[in-house]
Short mmCIF file of C-alpha atoms in Angstrom, two decimals:
data_model
loop_
_atom_site.label_atom_id
_atom_site.label_comp_id
_atom_site.label_asym_id
_atom_site.label_seq_id
_atom_site.Cartn_x
_atom_site.Cartn_y
_atom_site.Cartn_z
CA MET A 1 134.89 69.32 154.27
CA ARG A 2 138.03 67.31 153.96
CA LEU A 3 137.54 64.30 156.07
CA ARG A 4 139.34 64.79 159.38
CA SER A 5 139.08 61.11 159.74
CA LEU A 6 141.31 60.42 156.50
CA VAL A 7 144.33 62.28 158.22
CA ALA A 8 143.97 61.20 161.77
CA ALA A 9 147.06 59.25 161.49
CA ALA A 10 149.15 61.97 160.40
CA ALA A 11 151.45 63.98 162.66
CA VAL A 12 149.80 66.71 164.58
CA THR A 13 152.46 69.10 165.05
CA ALA A 14 152.39 72.20 162.80
CA LEU A 15 155.22 72.83 160.42
CA GLY A 16 155.90 76.64 160.26
CA ILE A 17 157.87 77.71 157.21
CA SER A 18 158.47 81.09 155.65
CA LEU A 19 158.33 81.73 151.95
CA ALA A 20 159.72 84.86 150.58
CA ALA A 21 160.97 86.27 147.09
CA CYS A 22 164.71 86.32 146.80
CA GLY A 23 166.44 89.05 148.61
CA GLY A 24 163.01 90.13 150.19
CA SER A 25 162.66 91.24 153.94
CA ASP A 26 160.64 88.78 156.04
CA SER A 27 159.69 91.66 158.59
CA GLY A 28 156.48 92.44 156.64
CA ASP A 29 154.49 95.72 156.43
CA SER A 30 151.30 95.99 158.66
CA SER A 31 149.62 98.25 156.47
CA GLY A 32 146.64 97.30 154.21
CA GLY A 33 147.68 98.77 151.02
CA SER A 34 146.89 97.25 147.87
CA SER A 35 150.40 97.24 146.72
CA GLY A 36 152.83 94.42 147.27
CA GLY A 37 155.75 95.90 148.36
CA ASP A 38 157.33 94.13 151.60
CA GLN A 39 153.97 92.97 153.00
CA THR A 40 153.85 89.57 154.54
CA LEU A 41 150.86 87.36 154.92
CA THR A 42 150.42 84.65 157.46
CA TYR A 43 148.54 81.47 156.00
CA TRP A 44 147.38 78.61 157.88
CA ALA A 45 146.79 75.62 155.64
CA SER A 46 145.05 72.38 156.35
CA ASN A 47 146.75 68.92 155.96
CA GLN A 48 145.58 67.94 152.52
CA GLY A 49 148.40 65.56 151.42
CA THR A 50 149.98 62.25 152.77
CA SER A 51 151.87 64.36 155.45
CA LEU A 52 152.47 67.82 156.56
CA ASP A 53 155.82 67.59 154.85
CA ASN A 54 153.92 66.77 151.70
CA ASP A 55 151.77 69.66 152.07
CA LYS A 56 154.89 72.21 152.41
CA GLU A 57 156.45 70.39 149.43
CA VAL A 58 153.24 70.98 147.36
CA LEU A 59 152.60 74.36 148.30
CA THR A 60 155.85 76.04 148.70
CA PRO A 61 156.30 76.47 144.85
CA VAL A 62 152.76 77.74 144.18
CA LEU A 63 153.26 80.33 147.20
CA GLN A 64 156.45 81.35 145.71
CA LYS A 65 154.86 81.97 142.33
CA PHE A 66 152.45 84.24 144.26
CA THR A 67 155.25 86.22 145.78
CA GLN A 68 157.04 86.56 142.46
CA GLU A 69 153.65 87.86 141.01
CA THR A 70 152.66 90.11 143.62
CA GLY A 71 155.66 90.96 145.84
CA ILE A 72 153.57 89.75 148.80
CA LYS A 73 155.35 87.10 151.00
CA VAL A 74 153.43 84.34 152.62
CA ASN A 75 154.39 82.62 155.89
CA LEU A 76 153.05 79.15 155.72
CA GLU A 77 151.90 76.77 158.63
CA VAL A 78 150.47 73.59 157.91
CA ILE A 79 148.29 72.51 160.48
CA GLY A 80 146.82 68.66 161.19
CA TRP A 81 143.15 68.37 161.32
CA ASN A 82 143.25 67.13 164.89
CA ASP A 83 144.64 70.69 165.84
CA LEU A 84 143.37 72.93 163.37
CA GLN A 85 139.81 73.75 164.84
CA THR A 86 141.30 74.51 168.16
CA ARG A 87 143.89 76.52 166.81
CA ILE A 88 141.24 78.73 164.81
CA GLN A 89 139.06 78.88 168.09
CA THR A 90 142.19 79.94 170.03
CA ALA A 91 142.95 82.79 167.57
CA ILE A 92 139.50 84.07 167.67
CA THR A 93 139.54 84.18 171.35
CA SER A 94 143.22 85.67 171.66
CA GLY A 95 143.00 88.06 168.54
CA GLN A 96 146.49 86.53 167.39
CA ALA A 97 145.05 85.20 164.15
CA PRO A 98 146.62 84.68 160.79
CA ASP A 99 145.44 86.59 157.88
CA VAL A 100 144.12 83.67 155.93
CA VAL A 101 143.11 80.25 157.01
CA ASN A 102 141.80 77.01 155.40
CA ILE A 103 138.68 75.66 157.27
CA GLY A 104 136.46 72.64 156.75
CA ASN A 105 133.59 73.87 154.98
CA THR A 106 131.17 72.34 157.26
CA TRP A 107 132.47 74.77 160.06
CA ALA A 108 131.71 77.99 157.84
CA ALA A 109 128.36 78.89 159.70
CA SER A 110 129.67 78.24 163.00
CA LEU A 111 132.83 80.35 162.36
CA GLN A 112 130.80 82.94 160.71
CA ALA A 113 128.79 83.49 163.97
CA THR A 114 131.72 84.40 165.79
CA ASP A 115 132.03 87.57 163.65
CA ALA A 116 135.80 87.08 163.45
CA PHE A 117 135.97 86.58 159.81
CA LEU A 118 135.59 89.24 156.63
CA PRO A 119 132.43 88.88 154.99
CA PHE A 120 132.73 88.44 151.20
CA ASP A 121 130.37 91.18 150.39
CA GLY A 122 130.11 92.76 146.93
CA ASP A 123 133.59 94.60 146.84
CA ALA A 124 135.32 91.60 148.59
CA MET A 125 133.78 89.03 146.31
CA THR A 126 134.59 91.19 143.17
CA ALA A 127 138.14 91.44 144.24
CA ILE A 128 138.49 87.72 144.34
CA GLY A 129 136.83 87.20 140.87
CA GLY A 130 133.01 87.18 141.51
CA LYS A 131 130.89 84.58 142.91
CA ASP A 132 130.01 83.39 139.33
CA LYS A 133 133.21 81.82 139.15
CA PHE A 134 132.41 79.20 141.72
CA VAL A 135 130.19 75.97 141.58
CA PRO A 136 126.92 77.10 143.23
CA THR A 137 126.54 74.24 145.60
CA ALA A 138 130.31 74.73 146.61
CA LEU A 139 129.82 78.37 147.18
CA ALA A 140 126.80 77.59 149.26
CA THR A 141 128.94 76.23 151.98
CA GLY A 142 130.39 79.63 152.77
CA GLY A 143 127.96 80.77 155.50
CA LYS A 144 124.54 80.96 156.61
CA GLU A 145 122.08 81.14 153.59
CA GLY A 146 120.94 84.68 152.93
CA THR A 147 124.04 86.21 154.28
CA ASP A 148 127.44 87.29 152.82
CA PRO A 149 129.70 84.19 152.99
CA THR A 150 132.85 84.33 155.26
CA SER A 151 134.62 81.69 153.42
CA VAL A 152 134.84 80.61 149.73
CA PRO A 153 135.64 77.01 148.43
CA LEU A 154 139.05 76.05 147.67
CA TYR A 155 139.01 72.28 147.43
CA GLY A 156 136.28 70.16 146.54
CA LEU A 157 135.37 66.75 147.53
CA ALA A 158 132.53 64.16 147.29
CA TYR A 159 131.58 60.48 148.27
CA GLY A 160 131.35 57.87 145.76
CA MET A 161 131.01 54.10 146.06
CA TYR A 162 133.99 52.40 144.90
CA TYR A 163 133.70 48.84 143.84
CA ASN A 164 136.03 46.11 142.84
CA LYS A 165 135.52 45.32 139.26
CA ALA A 166 137.00 41.65 139.39
CA MET A 167 135.27 40.81 142.49
CA PHE A 168 131.89 42.02 140.79
CA ALA A 169 132.42 40.12 137.72
CA ALA A 170 133.23 36.80 139.61
CA ALA A 171 129.94 37.08 141.71
CA GLY A 172 127.60 38.28 138.98
CA PRO A 173 126.03 41.69 140.37
CA GLN A 174 126.18 44.86 138.28
CA PRO A 175 127.32 48.11 139.65
CA PRO A 176 124.46 49.12 142.10
CA LYS A 177 121.97 52.02 141.07
CA THR A 178 119.82 51.60 144.28
CA TRP A 179 120.27 50.81 148.01
CA GLU A 180 118.66 47.42 147.55
CA GLU A 181 120.98 46.62 144.49
CA MET A 182 123.96 47.68 146.69
CA VAL A 183 123.07 45.38 149.64
CA THR A 184 122.29 42.38 147.41
CA ALA A 185 125.53 42.65 145.79
CA ALA A 186 127.18 43.16 149.19
CA LYS A 187 125.69 39.65 150.38
CA LYS A 188 126.81 37.94 147.43
CA LEU A 189 130.38 39.40 148.10
CA THR A 190 130.43 38.34 151.78
CA ASN A 191 131.74 35.20 153.20
CA PRO A 192 132.88 35.56 156.96
CA ALA A 193 134.40 32.35 156.95
CA LYS A 194 137.10 33.50 154.51
CA ASN A 195 137.24 37.01 156.38
CA GLN A 196 135.68 38.43 153.12
CA TYR A 197 132.95 41.24 153.21
CA GLY A 198 131.10 43.05 150.74
CA MET A 199 131.68 46.40 152.31
CA ALA A 200 134.01 48.20 154.75
CA LEU A 201 132.79 50.98 157.05
CA ALA A 202 134.67 53.50 159.21
CA ALA A 203 131.98 52.62 161.98
CA GLY A 204 134.01 54.05 164.58
CA SER A 205 134.56 57.53 163.12
CA TYR A 206 132.09 59.97 164.40
CA THR A 207 132.81 62.42 161.34
CA GLU A 208 132.22 59.55 158.92
CA ASN A 209 129.04 58.37 160.54
CA VAL A 210 127.28 61.53 160.85
CA HIS A 211 127.93 62.36 157.18
CA PHE A 212 126.03 59.14 156.39
CA ALA A 213 123.44 60.05 158.99
CA PHE A 214 123.02 63.30 156.99
CA ILE A 215 123.12 61.87 153.51
CA ASN A 216 120.70 58.95 154.22
CA ALA A 217 118.19 61.34 156.06
CA ALA A 218 118.56 63.64 152.81
CA GLN A 219 117.55 60.54 150.76
CA ASN A 220 114.58 60.39 152.74
CA GLY A 221 113.78 64.05 152.37
CA ALA A 222 114.67 65.05 155.82
CA ASP A 223 116.55 67.77 157.42
CA TRP A 224 118.28 67.92 160.81
CA PHE A 225 117.31 71.56 161.49
CA ASP A 226 114.26 73.68 160.84
CA LYS A 227 114.11 77.14 159.08
CA ASP A 228 115.04 78.81 162.40
CA GLY A 229 118.03 76.78 163.16
CA LYS A 230 116.46 74.52 165.64
CA PRO A 231 117.61 70.86 165.82
CA THR A 232 114.84 68.20 164.54
CA PHE A 233 116.76 64.94 164.79
CA THR A 234 113.95 62.66 165.81
CA GLY A 235 111.62 62.57 162.68
CA ASP A 236 111.08 59.29 160.94
CA GLY A 237 113.53 60.23 157.98
CA GLN A 238 116.25 60.90 160.21
CA VAL A 239 115.54 57.78 162.38
CA GLN A 240 115.10 55.50 159.39
CA GLY A 241 118.20 56.98 157.56
CA VAL A 242 120.35 56.23 160.54
CA LEU A 243 119.11 52.63 161.12
CA ARG A 244 119.49 51.93 157.42
CA TYR A 245 123.01 52.69 157.63
CA LEU A 246 123.34 50.74 161.01
CA ASP A 247 121.73 47.74 159.32
CA LEU A 248 124.69 47.25 156.95
CA MET A 249 126.50 45.64 160.14
CA GLN A 250 123.62 44.80 161.98
CA LYS A 251 120.64 43.13 159.74
CA ASP A 252 122.45 42.91 156.38
CA LYS A 253 125.82 41.61 157.80
CA VAL A 254 127.61 42.79 154.82
CA ALA A 255 130.34 44.59 156.87
CA ASN A 256 132.95 43.00 159.54
CA PRO A 257 131.67 43.86 163.16
CA SER A 258 135.41 44.84 163.76
CA ASN A 259 134.62 47.99 161.67
CA ALA A 260 133.30 49.50 164.69
CA GLN A 261 136.91 50.04 165.76
CA TYR A 262 137.63 51.83 162.52
CA ASP A 263 137.98 55.56 163.85
CA ASN A 264 139.26 56.92 160.40
CA GLY A 265 138.30 56.28 156.80
CA THR A 266 141.79 55.17 155.79
CA LYS A 267 141.27 51.78 157.47
CA SER A 268 138.50 51.06 155.32
CA VAL A 269 140.05 52.25 152.21
CA ASN A 270 143.04 50.04 153.06
CA ASP A 271 140.80 46.94 153.25
CA PHE A 272 139.44 47.86 149.82
CA ALA A 273 142.90 48.43 148.28
CA THR A 274 144.07 45.03 149.76
CA LYS A 275 141.00 43.34 148.33
CA LYS A 276 139.57 42.44 151.69
CA VAL A 277 136.21 44.12 150.84
CA ALA A 278 134.48 44.56 147.62
CA MET A 279 132.97 48.05 148.17
CA ILE A 280 133.65 51.20 150.17
CA ILE A 281 131.89 54.61 150.18
CA ASN A 282 134.54 57.30 150.50
CA GLN A 283 135.61 60.68 149.13
CA ASN A 284 137.57 60.97 145.97
CA ASN A 285 140.76 61.63 147.88
CA ALA A 286 140.86 58.02 148.92
CA ASP A 287 142.49 57.35 145.42
CA SER A 288 145.77 58.35 146.78
CA SER A 289 145.58 55.59 149.52
CA ILE A 290 144.47 53.14 147.04
CA ALA A 291 147.23 53.67 144.79
CA ALA A 292 149.69 53.62 147.52
CA ASN A 293 148.39 50.09 148.29
CA GLY A 294 149.15 49.08 144.86
CA MET A 295 145.70 48.97 143.51
CA LYS A 296 145.50 50.45 139.75
CA SER A 297 142.60 52.72 138.89
CA SER A 298 141.65 50.25 136.24
CA GLU A 299 140.66 47.82 138.86
CA TYR A 300 138.02 49.63 140.36
CA GLY A 301 134.84 51.59 139.26
CA VAL A 302 132.92 54.36 141.06
CA VAL A 303 129.18 54.91 141.14
CA PRO A 304 127.07 57.63 143.12
CA PHE A 305 126.12 56.37 146.54
CA PRO A 306 122.86 54.89 145.93
CA ALA A 307 119.42 55.89 147.31
CA PRO A 308 116.70 53.29 148.21
CA GLN A 309 113.99 52.61 145.58
CA GLY A 310 111.46 55.57 145.62
CA ALA A 311 113.68 57.89 147.75
CA ALA A 312 112.60 61.46 147.95
CA ASN A 313 115.78 62.45 146.23
CA GLN A 314 119.08 61.23 145.03
CA THR A 315 121.45 62.99 147.27
CA ALA A 316 124.79 61.07 147.16
CA SER A 317 127.13 63.13 149.34
CA HIS A 318 127.46 66.14 151.18
CA VAL A 319 129.33 69.18 149.58
CA ALA A 320 132.48 68.11 151.22
CA GLY A 321 135.75 70.18 150.98
CA ILE A 322 137.83 73.06 152.22
CA ASN A 323 137.12 76.72 152.40
CA LEU A 324 139.43 79.83 152.76
CA SER A 325 138.54 82.57 155.14
CA ILE A 326 140.08 85.90 156.04
CA PHE A 327 140.34 87.05 159.66
CA LYS A 328 138.56 90.43 159.73
CA ASN A 329 141.25 91.89 162.09
CA THR A 330 143.80 91.45 159.46
CA LYS A 331 146.06 94.43 158.68
CA ASN A 332 146.63 93.22 155.15
CA LYS A 333 143.05 93.07 153.79
CA ASP A 334 143.78 94.01 150.04
CA ALA A 335 146.75 91.48 150.07
CA ALA A 336 144.71 88.95 151.51
CA LEU A 337 142.08 89.19 148.99
CA LYS A 338 144.84 89.07 146.24
CA PHE A 339 145.90 85.75 147.72
CA VAL A 340 142.41 84.17 147.81
CA LYS A 341 141.97 85.31 144.30
CA TYR A 342 145.12 83.59 143.44
CA MET A 343 144.32 80.45 145.35
CA THR A 344 141.04 80.05 143.66
CA ASP A 345 142.15 80.95 140.08
CA ALA A 346 141.88 78.21 137.31
CA ASN A 347 145.70 77.78 137.10
CA THR A 348 146.22 77.30 140.75
CA GLN A 349 143.47 74.97 141.02
CA SER A 350 144.69 72.74 138.35
CA THR A 351 148.15 72.76 139.92
CA LEU A 352 146.76 71.50 143.39
CA GLY A 353 144.09 69.39 142.03
CA LYS A 354 146.13 66.23 141.41
CA PRO A 355 148.58 66.14 144.44
CA PHE A 356 145.53 66.96 146.87
CA ALA A 357 143.17 64.76 144.96
CA SER A 358 140.57 67.49 145.04
CA LEU A 359 137.71 68.37 142.67
CA PRO A 360 137.49 71.80 140.97
CA VAL A 361 135.24 74.34 142.82
CA LEU A 362 135.16 76.54 139.51
CA LYS A 363 132.51 76.19 136.90
CA ASP A 364 133.63 74.34 133.77
CA ALA A 365 136.84 73.17 135.31
CA LYS A 366 138.22 69.68 134.64
CA PRO A 367 139.11 67.38 137.48
CA VAL A 368 142.61 66.37 137.27
CA PHE A 369 142.94 63.99 140.53
CA THR A 370 142.74 60.98 138.44
CA ASP A 371 143.73 59.44 134.99
CA ASN A 372 140.54 57.59 134.82
CA ALA A 373 138.18 59.88 132.97
CA GLU A 374 135.25 57.90 133.87
CA GLU A 375 135.76 58.15 137.57
CA ALA A 376 136.58 61.82 137.38
CA ALA A 377 133.45 62.54 135.52
CA THR A 378 131.33 60.66 138.09
CA PHE A 379 132.80 62.45 141.02
CA GLN A 380 132.31 65.74 139.32
CA ASP A 381 128.66 65.12 138.56
CA ILE A 382 128.19 63.95 142.26
CA TYR A 383 129.68 67.01 143.49
CA ASN A 384 127.95 69.55 141.09
CA THR A 385 124.47 67.90 140.94
CA LYS A 386 124.00 65.42 143.78
CA SER A 387 125.42 67.01 146.75
CA LYS A 388 123.89 68.82 149.47
CA PRO A 389 125.55 71.29 152.06
CA LEU A 390 125.58 70.08 155.73
CA PRO A 391 123.45 72.19 157.85
CA LEU A 392 124.22 75.88 157.55
CA VAL A 393 123.59 76.61 161.08
CA PRO A 394 125.97 77.81 164.03
CA ALA A 395 125.25 74.52 165.78
CA GLU A 396 126.45 72.31 162.90
CA ASP A 397 129.61 71.35 164.77
CA GLN A 398 127.54 70.13 167.69
CA TYR A 399 125.44 68.27 165.43
CA GLU A 400 128.49 66.42 164.08
CA SER A 401 129.74 65.85 167.38
CA THR A 402 126.76 64.50 169.14
CA VAL A 403 124.94 62.54 166.31
CA GLY A 404 128.34 61.04 164.99
CA LYS A 405 129.31 59.77 168.57
CA ALA A 406 125.91 58.47 169.10
CA MET A 407 126.35 56.40 166.16
CA ASN A 408 129.67 55.27 167.27
CA ALA A 409 128.06 53.90 170.41
CA MET A 410 125.36 52.19 168.45
CA PHE A 411 127.83 50.46 165.99
CA ALA A 412 129.92 49.33 169.02
CA LYS A 413 126.76 47.87 170.54
CA ILE A 414 126.02 45.98 167.45
CA ALA A 415 129.53 44.66 167.12
CA THR A 416 129.66 43.23 170.38
CA GLY A 417 126.19 41.12 169.65
CA GLY A 418 123.63 43.78 170.62
CA THR A 419 120.49 45.00 168.67
CA VAL A 420 119.57 48.56 167.90
CA THR A 421 116.02 49.17 167.07
CA ALA A 422 114.35 52.22 165.44
CA ASP A 423 113.27 53.22 169.13
CA ASP A 424 116.91 53.13 170.15
CA VAL A 425 117.85 55.25 167.38
CA LYS A 426 115.05 57.65 168.07
CA ALA A 427 116.13 57.79 171.86
CA ALA A 428 119.66 58.28 170.98
CA LEU A 429 118.99 61.17 168.65
CA LYS A 430 116.63 62.73 171.15
CA THR A 431 119.52 62.76 173.58
CA ALA A 432 121.67 64.50 170.76
CA GLU A 433 118.94 66.89 170.05
CA ASP A 434 118.53 68.00 173.45
CA GLN A 435 122.33 68.55 174.01
CA VAL A 436 122.43 70.69 170.90
CA ALA A 437 119.22 72.76 171.94
CA ALA A 438 120.57 73.54 175.27
CA SER A 439 123.91 74.69 174.16
CA SER A 440 122.40 76.79 171.24
#
């Protein structure tokens, strides 16, 4: 999913705008016919750009082109991430829903369980161009495994490890290929007396923290839920994965303790771009913030987030990004399917990929979010071959909240001079597991 932490500083009021073809009526037609006519779709888009206004600026010509091609008008509302999930839940409860909505792809299984969204079954999937056009790992985020998905991928994102080339050259280490090499390099690049650290972490962001809990546990071969969807948070793989990440601040001391107050990813990105730290682990849409701070793409490199030596697998990211869903109660089903097809076709994906710094969700598509060919290829390979979907279970949102906030608290303890042991991690994860189990 698009990291909510990266846009926490954005305004959270929604922008409502109407996009219509010249001379068209804005009243709309509530029938669900396949012809365009004077139909009007309501589309809720998530904040992908630098601001809600920026999203409006980027999407307006794209949606106008859809209207010109189909005669179907689109009422667009751009909604900040702090509000989007609540707005969707309210729409489900009230029945007053848009036709089409962007969702964080990690919400897919939870929203699917509400039965409020249209399944992309055989006919619906064919109407949008077929499942074979999508990157398989991206399509896998659309809902519970073995079911017809109720969302399809729109924008892809993945984590990578950014490193400052000049700092590495001066200190001597090579770009790391293992966790151990990463920690060694970070120690060489840390000098607290000069307020210089090897890494910056968004250690106060529960969304960032739970993503790394997931990735580190995956590298250990551990899953957070069993095949029946029951939480299994306290295994050695989960506990040691979380502790390994906490130890970047605690034992290895390569992250500034003040990072425990970094409640969104933008703060760590800014530290990297302003050369206060040598490394960050962030999604590829960090590029826009890096560039805004004046750092050129030639000044940094990107490698996959490294796993420890002998790791069970080389998972380097969760399958992050944004999906599209259609509300089941839409009166404009055919028009909505046309819109989803349009938003996920190659031309639209290419148009939106650069301003939204996203990875293509279509097979064989080329990433356009950066002018650095090596960086683009690295991120696309991570997304296509080294990413794993977050748990595709209805309780996924509770998993994010409970485990992520438990990690916030543990980082806060470390930052204030406390010690967190493996037993402490296991106890915190047991509490989270019990909370999730009780509400399932």
